[in-house]
Amino acid sequence: MKKSTLKIAAVLMCLATCLTAFAACSKNHDEELLYKENGKYYYRPEVGADAYELATDDKGETLVDEQGNLLWKVTNVDGEDQTHPVSYPDFIENGKKVSCQQFTIKIPGGWENIGNYSIMLRNDKKGLQINYSFFESETGEDAVEETAQSRCEQLEKLFAAGMKEGTVELEITDTQVSGRDAKKAVLKTKSSTGDASKDGYMETYFVDAPGGVMSFACACNAEDGGKFDFKAILDTIEFRI
């Protein structure tokens, strides 16, 4: 991926910077954050920590709260079952899928998840990358609500000078991601010297969610901008909240 593209990705990242029947089983559950054993699901906060049995519905599927937190169950002194939320890890990989608190997405062939603290999908051969971020709304007296619309407005303010001088193009349209209404922001940067090798391209999809907004920043080489169908990958998402 060209340095100019990575620069644009960094700018956007600074700005904008399912749980459905996981059946993976290995011989060493101590190395798994989420696993199934004897028909029950278990979760551990980190490698080597104690595992908690997860609450399930009458169909045996794991339960989550409105924020996508896992629910582990405990029996109180009266013998009654209760549930407590436990924050979902940054992500959990399960075969060719990777899950975070908000969704599960398929990892396409030729791609890998290289993220450390959030999902980051990359295809080195084609110079493609998808960075995921969740921007949580603030609470309190001076609360700031994060929405797809507000993120797009921040982009417009951030790049206003560049748009005025003709070195930046920003196009914002309505779209959908895996059946949910979303905003698509396409950012193109042009070198002030006319050097095409320094041009950049980024398309970002913003999807509203309870408590904030999901951001999927998709980068490629400038000359390939608009040619690759990032949305086809995002449309494999199964939302958890």
XYZ file of C-alpha atoms in Angstrom:
241
model
C 0.000 0.000 0.000
C 1.377 3.430 -0.894
C 2.516 5.766 1.834
C 0.056 8.425 0.693
C -2.820 5.984 1.144
C -1.576 5.033 4.585
C -1.372 8.728 5.495
C -5.002 9.247 4.586
C -5.890 6.098 6.519
C -4.063 7.479 9.540
C -5.900 10.801 9.315
C -9.271 9.110 9.147
C -8.374 6.687 11.878
C -7.378 9.546 14.151
C -10.569 11.377 13.302
C -12.925 8.443 13.212
C -10.060 6.887 15.266
C -22.122 -12.559 16.877
C -22.129 -14.267 19.129
C -23.948 -17.009 17.156
C -23.110 -20.573 18.058
C -19.350 -20.620 18.185
C -18.596 -24.317 17.967
C -14.824 -24.230 17.826
C -13.289 -26.821 20.097
C -9.630 -27.475 20.730
C -7.792 -29.753 23.076
C -6.607 -26.883 25.245
C -9.480 -24.702 26.441
C -7.061 -22.618 28.506
C -6.013 -20.960 25.239
C -9.572 -20.148 24.166
C -11.541 -17.095 25.204
C -14.805 -18.612 24.065
C -15.519 -22.297 23.709
C -18.205 -24.956 23.899
C -17.924 -28.035 26.078
C -20.543 -30.686 26.847
C -23.220 -28.565 25.181
C -22.460 -25.455 27.242
C -20.685 -22.223 26.277
C -17.866 -20.812 28.387
C -16.010 -17.494 28.344
C -12.736 -16.446 29.973
C -11.604 -12.777 30.113
C -7.996 -13.701 29.269
C -5.784 -16.706 28.726
C -5.350 -18.644 31.947
C -8.232 -16.923 33.776
C -11.235 -18.725 35.228
C -13.965 -19.545 32.711
C -17.594 -18.507 33.188
C -20.576 -20.446 31.926
C -22.595 -18.266 29.568
C -26.328 -17.831 29.791
C -28.324 -19.299 26.898
C -31.919 -19.173 25.729
C -34.285 -22.130 25.411
C -32.735 -22.942 22.024
C -29.261 -23.151 23.513
C -28.027 -19.933 21.893
C -25.908 -17.479 23.844
C -27.544 -14.369 25.256
C -26.229 -10.799 25.137
C -27.540 -7.487 26.472
C -28.393 -4.406 24.387
C -24.728 -3.345 24.341
C -23.563 -6.710 23.042
C -21.991 -7.780 26.324
C -21.781 -11.487 27.033
C -23.936 -12.689 29.927
C -22.504 -15.223 32.346
C -24.743 -16.888 34.835
C -24.379 -17.358 38.546
C -26.595 -19.026 41.132
C -27.308 -16.916 44.214
C -27.630 -18.160 47.807
C -31.326 -18.857 47.226
C -30.535 -21.169 44.335
C -31.867 -18.712 41.738
C -30.021 -18.193 38.452
C -28.875 -14.641 37.742
C -26.891 -13.132 34.903
C -24.134 -10.540 34.873
C -22.664 -8.777 31.839
C -19.010 -9.175 30.971
C -17.422 -6.988 28.300
C -16.711 -8.714 25.013
C -12.998 -8.994 24.117
C -11.524 -6.723 21.437
C -12.273 -9.558 19.046
C -12.471 -13.349 18.862
C -11.460 -15.262 15.732
C -13.332 -18.429 14.879
C -12.180 -20.040 11.654
C -12.862 -17.670 8.771
C -14.918 -15.312 10.925
C -13.946 -12.692 13.457
C -16.300 -11.210 16.049
C -16.270 -8.122 18.228
C -18.882 -6.727 20.565
C -20.916 -5.192 17.758
C -20.782 -7.768 14.939
C -19.312 -10.851 13.275
C -17.701 -10.572 9.828
C -16.359 -13.152 7.396
C -12.642 -12.989 6.577
C -12.437 -13.254 2.763
C -9.964 -15.523 1.025
C -6.573 -13.858 0.721
C -7.296 -11.617 3.724
C -6.232 -11.842 7.366
C -7.077 -10.035 10.571
C -3.912 -8.203 11.672
C -5.531 -6.085 14.384
C -4.278 -5.923 17.951
C -6.972 -3.915 19.727
C -9.653 -3.807 17.043
C -10.506 -5.680 13.875
C -8.220 -4.769 10.981
C -8.541 -6.842 7.818
C -5.769 -6.703 5.223
C -5.059 -8.168 1.811
C -1.343 -7.515 1.257
C -1.308 -8.921 -2.265
C -3.886 -6.401 -3.484
C -2.922 -3.555 -1.148
C -6.345 -3.442 0.536
C -7.284 -2.787 4.149
C -10.421 -2.389 6.291
C -10.020 -0.785 9.723
C -12.843 -1.000 12.245
C -13.491 1.499 15.048
C -16.400 2.060 17.402
C -16.997 5.606 18.584
C -18.951 5.691 21.790
C -21.315 8.552 22.569
C -20.384 10.613 25.595
C -22.679 10.921 28.569
C -23.240 13.610 31.154
C -24.158 17.271 31.048
C -22.027 18.071 27.991
C -22.705 14.754 26.274
C -21.787 14.390 22.610
C -23.789 11.888 20.613
C -21.807 9.968 18.029
C -23.804 9.201 14.881
C -23.104 8.464 11.241
C -24.274 11.963 10.403
C -22.052 13.663 12.986
C -19.008 11.704 11.783
C -19.611 12.881 8.221
C -19.969 16.473 9.420
C -16.623 16.167 11.199
C -15.033 14.953 7.980
C -16.404 17.963 6.123
C -14.972 20.341 8.726
C -11.622 18.586 8.844
C -11.067 18.711 5.095
C -12.844 21.994 4.355
C -9.619 23.832 3.462
C -8.468 21.068 1.135
C -11.842 20.958 -0.611
C -11.688 24.721 -1.114
C -8.231 24.622 -2.678
C -9.069 21.611 -4.828
C -6.681 19.074 -3.290
C -9.442 17.089 -1.571
C -12.696 15.628 -2.857
C -15.251 14.382 -0.340
C -18.480 12.723 -1.422
C -21.028 11.586 1.155
C -23.985 9.399 0.181
C -26.623 7.263 1.862
C -26.175 3.517 1.566
C -26.689 0.293 3.513
C -24.312 -2.134 5.185
C -25.667 -5.640 5.602
C -29.241 -4.356 5.569
C -28.706 -1.375 7.892
C -28.875 2.261 6.862
C -25.410 3.810 6.667
C -23.401 6.764 5.403
C -20.611 6.315 2.866
C -17.848 8.930 2.749
C -15.431 8.760 -0.189
C -12.283 10.810 0.314
C -9.867 11.495 -2.525
C -6.730 13.563 -2.074
C -4.708 15.078 -4.907
C -1.101 16.146 -4.769
C -0.725 19.926 -4.949
C 2.215 19.360 -7.314
C 0.247 17.096 -9.620
C 2.273 14.022 -8.646
C -0.260 11.187 -8.964
C 1.948 8.895 -6.874
C 1.090 11.060 -3.872
C -2.678 10.898 -4.375
C -4.804 9.058 -1.824
C -8.143 7.256 -1.635
C -10.326 6.143 1.264
C -13.958 5.144 1.582
C -15.515 4.930 5.034
C -18.864 3.471 6.043
C -20.582 4.721 9.201
C -23.358 2.662 10.799
C -25.354 3.811 13.822
C -25.518 1.430 16.773
C -26.764 1.574 20.365
C -24.386 3.840 22.268
C -22.395 5.117 19.310
C -21.412 4.582 15.701
C -19.481 1.853 13.887
C -16.828 2.986 11.403
C -15.315 0.871 8.621
C -12.452 2.712 6.899
C -11.474 1.035 3.629
C -8.182 1.928 1.939
C -6.559 0.965 -1.335
C -4.013 2.364 -3.768
C -5.237 5.650 -5.239
C -5.245 4.341 -8.804
C -7.547 1.508 -7.684
C -9.937 3.811 -5.862
C -13.571 2.898 -6.451
C -12.712 -0.273 -8.365
C -12.777 -2.730 -5.470
C -16.104 -3.693 -3.898
C -15.431 -3.228 -0.169
C -19.155 -3.183 0.487
C -19.437 -6.829 -0.607
C -17.194 -7.764 2.321
C -19.070 -5.540 4.762
C -22.358 -7.060 3.648
C -21.234 -10.380 5.175
C -21.574 -8.778 8.608
C -23.945 -10.316 11.149
C -24.764 -7.572 13.638
C -24.820 -8.574 17.288
C -26.399 -5.343 18.521
